[in-house]
Amino acid sequence: MRIGIVCPYTWDVPGGVQVHIQDLAEALMADGHHVSVISPAAEGAELPPYVTSAGRAVPVPFNGSVARMSFGFLSANRVRRWVREGRFDVLHVHEPAIPSLGLLACWVARGPIVATFHASYGNSRSFSVGVPVIMSALEKIGGRIAVSDAARKTLVEFMGGDAVLIPNGVTVSRYTEGEPLPGWDEGEVIGFLGRMDEPRKGLPVLLEAFALLAAERPALRLLLAGPGDADEVLERVPPAFHDRIGLLGMVSEEDKVRAYHTVDVFCAPNLGGESFGIVLTEAMSAGAAVLASDIPAFRKVLDDGRAGALFETGDARSLAREAAALLDDPGRRAELSEKARLAVRKYDWSTVARDVLRVYETVASTAGVEEDSLADPVTDPAADPAADSVADSAASTVPDAAGAVVGSVRDGEGAAVRGDRP
């Protein structure tokens, strides 16, 4: 099967959706399918051979994070060319309801289209107002996938319809073995991996808990990996404990695996806005003892606390109390590690990719005769100028859609929404 996958966020800045798409693409290719991905990417970014750049992205605050998305005339033209030349049997767009490549792809393509919805939102009046603007694109989707109950709930509430629930995947074998990082073989180690400068990732809660614990546990150390300002991190912790904090910054895939195998307790202190928890499944695959905030997405991945400990979300004292209990009980950590390794198997891409493929096959078979598949996925302008004009107008329509959903995209911070520049 020839499969085209559309990534909404820039490829060169790590994120859960990008990791999901990369692993899905590689799992499908390993199964013998032809896969091509289009994604925003910075000029000169190193991309896998199966990824096509749609041009640079614009950073926009989104759902408590910063999403780097791409839209405008340049992106529209590149998406249209990629779809036409790809001659895909099925097109798989991710997050088609936000103003980025997925929305453009729905506008310019015809034939079998599958969409995956990753995000979960709270009550967003602006998002619900913007939905009618983009419905002309969403109505072309033949199959919907939600990665979690939270994402499925968002889809139903804001856009109507329903979706097949297929969780995020993880390549379990990638994380099962790894040597600890050098210099971290003594004392007790709590670890964190994520974007340190994003409030919803909850690092300030962990730092406050670490300060409480460090005063009583002289052997305790904190290992932090991910982008962010090191000075801002250290400002949140008493100077006496600075030498017990390791700041790795951005890490390679190899060092990320090693970090999971270094820590005694891996902590995910996220405050909300998570529809799944890829970082949890990675840590679980490595056999780490996980301690996570008690948000719905994390509770489900951790099997209601059986495959990892939970603490009261946003409560540093609760985090400190649960972390101390785990650090003092090696038997409990070993038990959680074993249960985590068993629980994470259902999220392995060997299982998840097959479930996604079944959706492709169902949508392609039901659309086959009506759509002539995607043998000519974008209408030839010479044969149907009207259809091509719709594709052209998409580039100018996307900023309008962005404005309509701006409340959920920029959270009132007034970030400019601009199109591409050549």
PDB file of N, CA and C in Angstrom, residues 341-401:
ATOM      1  N   ARG A 341       6.667  -3.246  32.460  1.00  0.00           N
ATOM      2  CA  ARG A 341       7.121  -3.961  31.259  1.00  0.00           C
ATOM      3  C   ARG A 341       5.994  -4.795  30.650  1.00  0.00           C
ATOM      4  N   LEU A 342       5.147  -5.364  31.496  1.00  0.00           N
ATOM      5  CA  LEU A 342       4.029  -6.163  30.997  1.00  0.00           C
ATOM      6  C   LEU A 342       2.926  -5.270  30.438  1.00  0.00           C
ATOM      7  N   ALA A 343       2.621  -4.188  31.153  1.00  0.00           N
ATOM      8  CA  ALA A 343       1.524  -3.311  30.741  1.00  0.00           C
ATOM      9  C   ALA A 343       1.802  -2.600  29.425  1.00  0.00           C
ATOM     10  N   VAL A 344       3.074  -2.312  29.149  1.00  0.00           N
ATOM     11  CA  VAL A 344       3.403  -1.506  27.971  1.00  0.00           C
ATOM     12  C   VAL A 344       3.356  -2.318  26.676  1.00  0.00           C
ATOM     13  N   ARG A 345       3.294  -3.618  26.773  1.00  0.00           N
ATOM     14  CA  ARG A 345       3.309  -4.451  25.568  1.00  0.00           C
ATOM     15  C   ARG A 345       2.157  -4.137  24.619  1.00  0.00           C
ATOM     16  N   LYS A 346       1.004  -3.769  25.173  1.00  0.00           N
ATOM     17  CA  LYS A 346      -0.142  -3.497  24.302  1.00  0.00           C
ATOM     18  C   LYS A 346       0.033  -2.217  23.499  1.00  0.00           C
ATOM     19  N   TYR A 347       1.041  -1.407  23.862  1.00  0.00           N
ATOM     20  CA  TYR A 347       1.314  -0.173  23.124  1.00  0.00           C
ATOM     21  C   TYR A 347       2.445  -0.328  22.118  1.00  0.00           C
ATOM     22  N   ASP A 348       2.999  -1.533  21.999  1.00  0.00           N
ATOM     23  CA  ASP A 348       4.099  -1.732  21.057  1.00  0.00           C
ATOM     24  C   ASP A 348       3.617  -1.517  19.630  1.00  0.00           C
ATOM     25  N   TRP A 349       4.461  -0.896  18.808  1.00  0.00           N
ATOM     26  CA  TRP A 349       4.063  -0.583  17.439  1.00  0.00           C
ATOM     27  C   TRP A 349       3.743  -1.832  16.620  1.00  0.00           C
ATOM     28  N   SER A 350       4.282  -2.956  16.987  1.00  0.00           N
ATOM     29  CA  SER A 350       3.951  -4.183  16.261  1.00  0.00           C
ATOM     30  C   SER A 350       2.459  -4.477  16.331  1.00  0.00           C
ATOM     31  N   THR A 351       1.826  -4.038  17.414  1.00  0.00           N
ATOM     32  CA  THR A 351       0.374  -4.185  17.576  1.00  0.00           C
ATOM     33  C   THR A 351      -0.371  -2.964  17.049  1.00  0.00           C
ATOM     34  N   VAL A 352       0.090  -1.779  17.424  1.00  0.00           N
ATOM     35  CA  VAL A 352      -0.622  -0.556  17.090  1.00  0.00           C
ATOM     36  C   VAL A 352      -0.648  -0.306  15.589  1.00  0.00           C
ATOM     37  N   ALA A 353       0.469  -0.535  14.891  1.00  0.00           N
ATOM     38  CA  ALA A 353       0.521  -0.289  13.444  1.00  0.00           C
ATOM     39  C   ALA A 353      -0.460  -1.178  12.690  1.00  0.00           C
ATOM     40  N   ARG A 354      -0.636  -2.407  13.150  1.00  0.00           N
ATOM     41  CA  ARG A 354      -1.608  -3.291  12.496  1.00  0.00           C
ATOM     42  C   ARG A 354      -3.024  -2.756  12.645  1.00  0.00           C
ATOM     43  N   ASP A 355      -3.323  -2.195  13.817  1.00  0.00           N
ATOM     44  CA  ASP A 355      -4.654  -1.623  14.021  1.00  0.00           C
ATOM     45  C   ASP A 355      -4.880  -0.417  13.115  1.00  0.00           C
ATOM     46  N   VAL A 356      -3.856   0.416  12.946  1.00  0.00           N
ATOM     47  CA  VAL A 356      -3.965   1.573  12.051  1.00  0.00           C
ATOM     48  C   VAL A 356      -4.152   1.100  10.611  1.00  0.00           C
ATOM     49  N   LEU A 357      -3.411   0.076  10.230  1.00  0.00           N
ATOM     50  CA  LEU A 357      -3.506  -0.448   8.863  1.00  0.00           C
ATOM     51  C   LEU A 357      -4.908  -0.965   8.567  1.00  0.00           C
ATOM     52  N   ARG A 358      -5.558  -1.566   9.547  1.00  0.00           N
ATOM     53  CA  ARG A 358      -6.928  -2.037   9.335  1.00  0.00           C
ATOM     54  C   ARG A 358      -7.869  -0.877   9.024  1.00  0.00           C
ATOM     55  N   VAL A 359      -7.646   0.276   9.673  1.00  0.00           N
ATOM     56  CA  VAL A 359      -8.455   1.455   9.369  1.00  0.00           C
ATOM     57  C   VAL A 359      -8.193   1.906   7.939  1.00  0.00           C
ATOM     58  N   TYR A 360      -6.917   1.932   7.533  1.00  0.00           N
ATOM     59  CA  TYR A 360      -6.585   2.282   6.150  1.00  0.00           C
ATOM     60  C   TYR A 360      -7.345   1.388   5.170  1.00  0.00           C
ATOM     61  N   GLU A 361      -7.257   0.090   5.397  1.00  0.00           N
ATOM     62  CA  GLU A 361      -7.845  -0.867   4.462  1.00  0.00           C
ATOM     63  C   GLU A 361      -9.366  -0.720   4.395  1.00  0.00           C
ATOM     64  N   THR A 362      -9.985  -0.479   5.548  1.00  0.00           N
ATOM     65  CA  THR A 362     -11.432  -0.302   5.570  1.00  0.00           C
ATOM     66  C   THR A 362     -11.848   0.942   4.803  1.00  0.00           C
ATOM     67  N   VAL A 363     -11.170   2.063   5.055  1.00  0.00           N
ATOM     68  CA  VAL A 363     -11.510   3.321   4.387  1.00  0.00           C
ATOM     69  C   VAL A 363     -11.232   3.232   2.896  1.00  0.00           C
ATOM     70  N   ALA A 364     -10.100   2.632   2.533  1.00  0.00           N
ATOM     71  CA  ALA A 364      -9.756   2.515   1.116  1.00  0.00           C
ATOM     72  C   ALA A 364     -10.737   1.626   0.375  1.00  0.00           C
ATOM     73  N   SER A 365     -11.183   0.540   1.016  1.00  0.00           N
ATOM     74  CA  SER A 365     -12.103  -0.378   0.336  1.00  0.00           C
ATOM     75  C   SER A 365     -13.488   0.229   0.162  1.00  0.00           C
ATOM     76  N   THR A 366     -13.942   1.004   1.145  1.00  0.00           N
ATOM     77  CA  THR A 366     -15.263   1.616   1.028  1.00  0.00           C
ATOM     78  C   THR A 366     -15.249   2.807   0.090  1.00  0.00           C
ATOM     79  N   ALA A 367     -14.081   3.448  -0.067  1.00  0.00           N
ATOM     80  CA  ALA A 367     -13.994   4.614  -0.950  1.00  0.00           C
ATOM     81  C   ALA A 367     -13.617   4.237  -2.366  1.00  0.00           C
ATOM     82  N   GLY A 368     -13.142   3.006  -2.563  1.00  0.00           N
ATOM     83  CA  GLY A 368     -12.536   2.596  -3.819  1.00  0.00           C
ATOM     84  C   GLY A 368     -13.235   3.008  -5.087  1.00  0.00           C
ATOM     85  N   VAL A 369     -14.467   2.547  -5.290  1.00  0.00           N
ATOM     86  CA  VAL A 369     -15.153   2.805  -6.544  1.00  0.00           C
ATOM     87  C   VAL A 369     -15.545   4.266  -6.662  1.00  0.00           C
ATOM     88  N   GLU A 370     -16.014   4.850  -5.555  1.00  0.00           N
ATOM     89  CA  GLU A 370     -16.500   6.227  -5.596  1.00  0.00           C
ATOM     90  C   GLU A 370     -15.375   7.209  -5.868  1.00  0.00           C
ATOM     91  N   GLU A 371     -14.195   6.934  -5.314  1.00  0.00           N
ATOM     92  CA  GLU A 371     -13.116   7.902  -5.409  1.00  0.00           C
ATOM     93  C   GLU A 371     -12.052   7.511  -6.423  1.00  0.00           C
ATOM     94  N   ASP A 372     -12.144   6.322  -7.012  1.00  0.00           N
ATOM     95  CA  ASP A 372     -11.090   5.814  -7.886  1.00  0.00           C
ATOM     96  C   ASP A 372      -9.755   5.773  -7.158  1.00  0.00           C
ATOM     97  N   SER A 373      -9.801   5.513  -5.872  1.00  0.00           N
ATOM     98  CA  SER A 373      -8.670   5.557  -4.934  1.00  0.00           C
ATOM     99  C   SER A 373      -7.945   6.877  -5.083  1.00  0.00           C
ATOM    100  N   LEU A 374      -6.668   6.873  -4.741  1.00  0.00           N
ATOM    101  CA  LEU A 374      -5.883   8.095  -4.882  1.00  0.00           C
ATOM    102  C   LEU A 374      -4.883   7.944  -6.027  1.00  0.00           C
ATOM    103  N   ALA A 375      -5.286   7.213  -7.077  1.00  0.00           N
ATOM    104  CA  ALA A 375      -4.402   7.069  -8.224  1.00  0.00           C
ATOM    105  C   ALA A 375      -4.099   8.423  -8.832  1.00  0.00           C
ATOM    106  N   ASP A 376      -5.080   9.332  -8.808  1.00  0.00           N
ATOM    107  CA  ASP A 376      -4.840  10.722  -9.179  1.00  0.00           C
ATOM    108  C   ASP A 376      -5.385  11.560  -8.032  1.00  0.00           C
ATOM    109  N   PRO A 377      -4.681  11.623  -6.897  1.00  0.00           N
ATOM    110  CA  PRO A 377      -5.249  12.105  -5.641  1.00  0.00           C
ATOM    111  C   PRO A 377      -5.675  13.545  -5.655  1.00  0.00           C
ATOM    112  N   VAL A 378      -5.033  14.395  -6.432  1.00  0.00           N
ATOM    113  CA  VAL A 378      -5.442  15.781  -6.530  1.00  0.00           C
ATOM    114  C   VAL A 378      -5.964  16.027  -7.924  1.00  0.00           C
ATOM    115  N   THR A 379      -7.111  16.619  -8.005  1.00  0.00           N
ATOM    116  CA  THR A 379      -7.741  16.818  -9.302  1.00  0.00           C
ATOM    117  C   THR A 379      -6.803  17.555 -10.250  1.00  0.00           C
ATOM    118  N   ASP A 380      -6.679  17.039 -11.462  1.00  0.00           N
ATOM    119  CA  ASP A 380      -5.857  17.677 -12.474  1.00  0.00           C
ATOM    120  C   ASP A 380      -6.496  18.998 -12.867  1.00  0.00           C
ATOM    121  N   PRO A 381      -5.785  20.133 -12.693  1.00  0.00           N
ATOM    122  CA  PRO A 381      -6.392  21.412 -12.983  1.00  0.00           C
ATOM    123  C   PRO A 381      -6.810  21.554 -14.423  1.00  0.00           C
ATOM    124  N   ALA A 382      -6.126  20.856 -15.328  1.00  0.00           N
ATOM    125  CA  ALA A 382      -6.517  20.958 -16.722  1.00  0.00           C
ATOM    126  C   ALA A 382      -7.864  20.305 -16.967  1.00  0.00           C
ATOM    127  N   ALA A 383      -8.154  19.271 -16.168  1.00  0.00           N
ATOM    128  CA  ALA A 383      -9.420  18.565 -16.336  1.00  0.00           C
ATOM    129  C   ALA A 383     -10.529  19.205 -15.529  1.00  0.00           C
ATOM    130  N   ASP A 384     -10.189  19.805 -14.405  1.00  0.00           N
ATOM    131  CA  ASP A 384     -11.200  20.377 -13.522  1.00  0.00           C
ATOM    132  C   ASP A 384     -10.648  21.635 -12.859  1.00  0.00           C
ATOM    133  N   PRO A 385     -10.650  22.760 -13.570  1.00  0.00           N
ATOM    134  CA  PRO A 385     -10.096  24.003 -13.017  1.00  0.00           C
ATOM    135  C   PRO A 385     -10.779  24.427 -11.733  1.00  0.00           C
ATOM    136  N   ALA A 386     -12.053  24.135 -11.573  1.00  0.00           N
ATOM    137  CA  ALA A 386     -12.765  24.560 -10.369  1.00  0.00           C
ATOM    138  C   ALA A 386     -12.183  23.900  -9.132  1.00  0.00           C
ATOM    139  N   ALA A 387     -11.882  22.600  -9.256  1.00  0.00           N
ATOM    140  CA  ALA A 387     -11.313  21.902  -8.102  1.00  0.00           C
ATOM    141  C   ALA A 387      -9.939  22.452  -7.760  1.00  0.00           C
ATOM    142  N   ASP A 388      -9.155  22.775  -8.775  1.00  0.00           N
ATOM    143  CA  ASP A 388      -7.840  23.320  -8.503  1.00  0.00           C
ATOM    144  C   ASP A 388      -7.927  24.688  -7.839  1.00  0.00           C
ATOM    145  N   SER A 389      -8.950  25.446  -8.170  1.00  0.00           N
ATOM    146  CA  SER A 389      -9.094  26.747  -7.534  1.00  0.00           C
ATOM    147  C   SER A 389      -9.378  26.608  -6.051  1.00  0.00           C
ATOM    148  N   VAL A 390     -10.049  25.508  -5.657  1.00  0.00           N
ATOM    149  CA  VAL A 390     -10.265  25.252  -4.240  1.00  0.00           C
ATOM    150  C   VAL A 390      -8.925  25.027  -3.544  1.00  0.00           C
ATOM    151  N   ALA A 391      -8.050  24.244  -4.204  1.00  0.00           N
ATOM    152  CA  ALA A 391      -6.730  24.013  -3.620  1.00  0.00           C
ATOM    153  C   ALA A 391      -5.961  25.313  -3.490  1.00  0.00           C
ATOM    154  N   ASP A 392      -6.028  26.164  -4.509  1.00  0.00           N
ATOM    155  CA  ASP A 392      -5.326  27.440  -4.446  1.00  0.00           C
ATOM    156  C   ASP A 392      -5.867  28.317  -3.325  1.00  0.00           C
ATOM    157  N   SER A 393      -7.197  28.345  -3.182  1.00  0.00           N
ATOM    158  CA  SER A 393      -7.779  29.226  -2.171  1.00  0.00           C
ATOM    159  C   SER A 393      -7.515  28.736  -0.758  1.00  0.00           C
ATOM    160  N   ALA A 394      -7.142  27.459  -0.624  1.00  0.00           N
ATOM    161  CA  ALA A 394      -6.854  26.942   0.714  1.00  0.00           C
ATOM    162  C   ALA A 394      -5.759  27.743   1.394  1.00  0.00           C
ATOM    163  N   ALA A 395      -4.743  28.152   0.617  1.00  0.00           N
ATOM    164  CA  ALA A 395      -3.627  28.876   1.197  1.00  0.00           C
ATOM    165  C   ALA A 395      -4.079  30.171   1.856  1.00  0.00           C
ATOM    166  N   SER A 396      -5.051  30.839   1.239  1.00  0.00           N
ATOM    167  CA  SER A 396      -5.525  32.089   1.821  1.00  0.00           C
ATOM    168  C   SER A 396      -6.600  31.845   2.867  1.00  0.00           C
ATOM    169  N   THR A 397      -7.231  30.680   2.827  1.00  0.00           N
ATOM    170  CA  THR A 397      -8.288  30.375   3.781  1.00  0.00           C
ATOM    171  C   THR A 397      -7.735  29.950   5.129  1.00  0.00           C
ATOM    172  N   VAL A 398      -6.568  29.288   5.130  1.00  0.00           N
ATOM    173  CA  VAL A 398      -6.016  28.777   6.378  1.00  0.00           C
ATOM    174  C   VAL A 398      -5.798  29.868   7.417  1.00  0.00           C
ATOM    175  N   PRO A 399      -5.212  31.024   7.061  1.00  0.00           N
ATOM    176  CA  PRO A 399      -5.093  32.051   8.091  1.00  0.00           C
ATOM    177  C   PRO A 399      -6.431  32.478   8.656  1.00  0.00           C
ATOM    178  N   ASP A 400      -7.495  32.479   7.832  1.00  0.00           N
ATOM    179  CA  ASP A 400      -8.818  32.809   8.352  1.00  0.00           C
ATOM    180  C   ASP A 400      -9.259  31.767   9.367  1.00  0.00           C
ATOM    181  N   ALA A 401      -9.031  30.492   9.040  1.00  0.00           N
ATOM    182  CA  ALA A 401      -9.376  29.432   9.989  1.00  0.00           C
ATOM    183  C   ALA A 401      -8.550  29.569  11.260  1.00  0.00           C
TER     184      ALA A 401
END
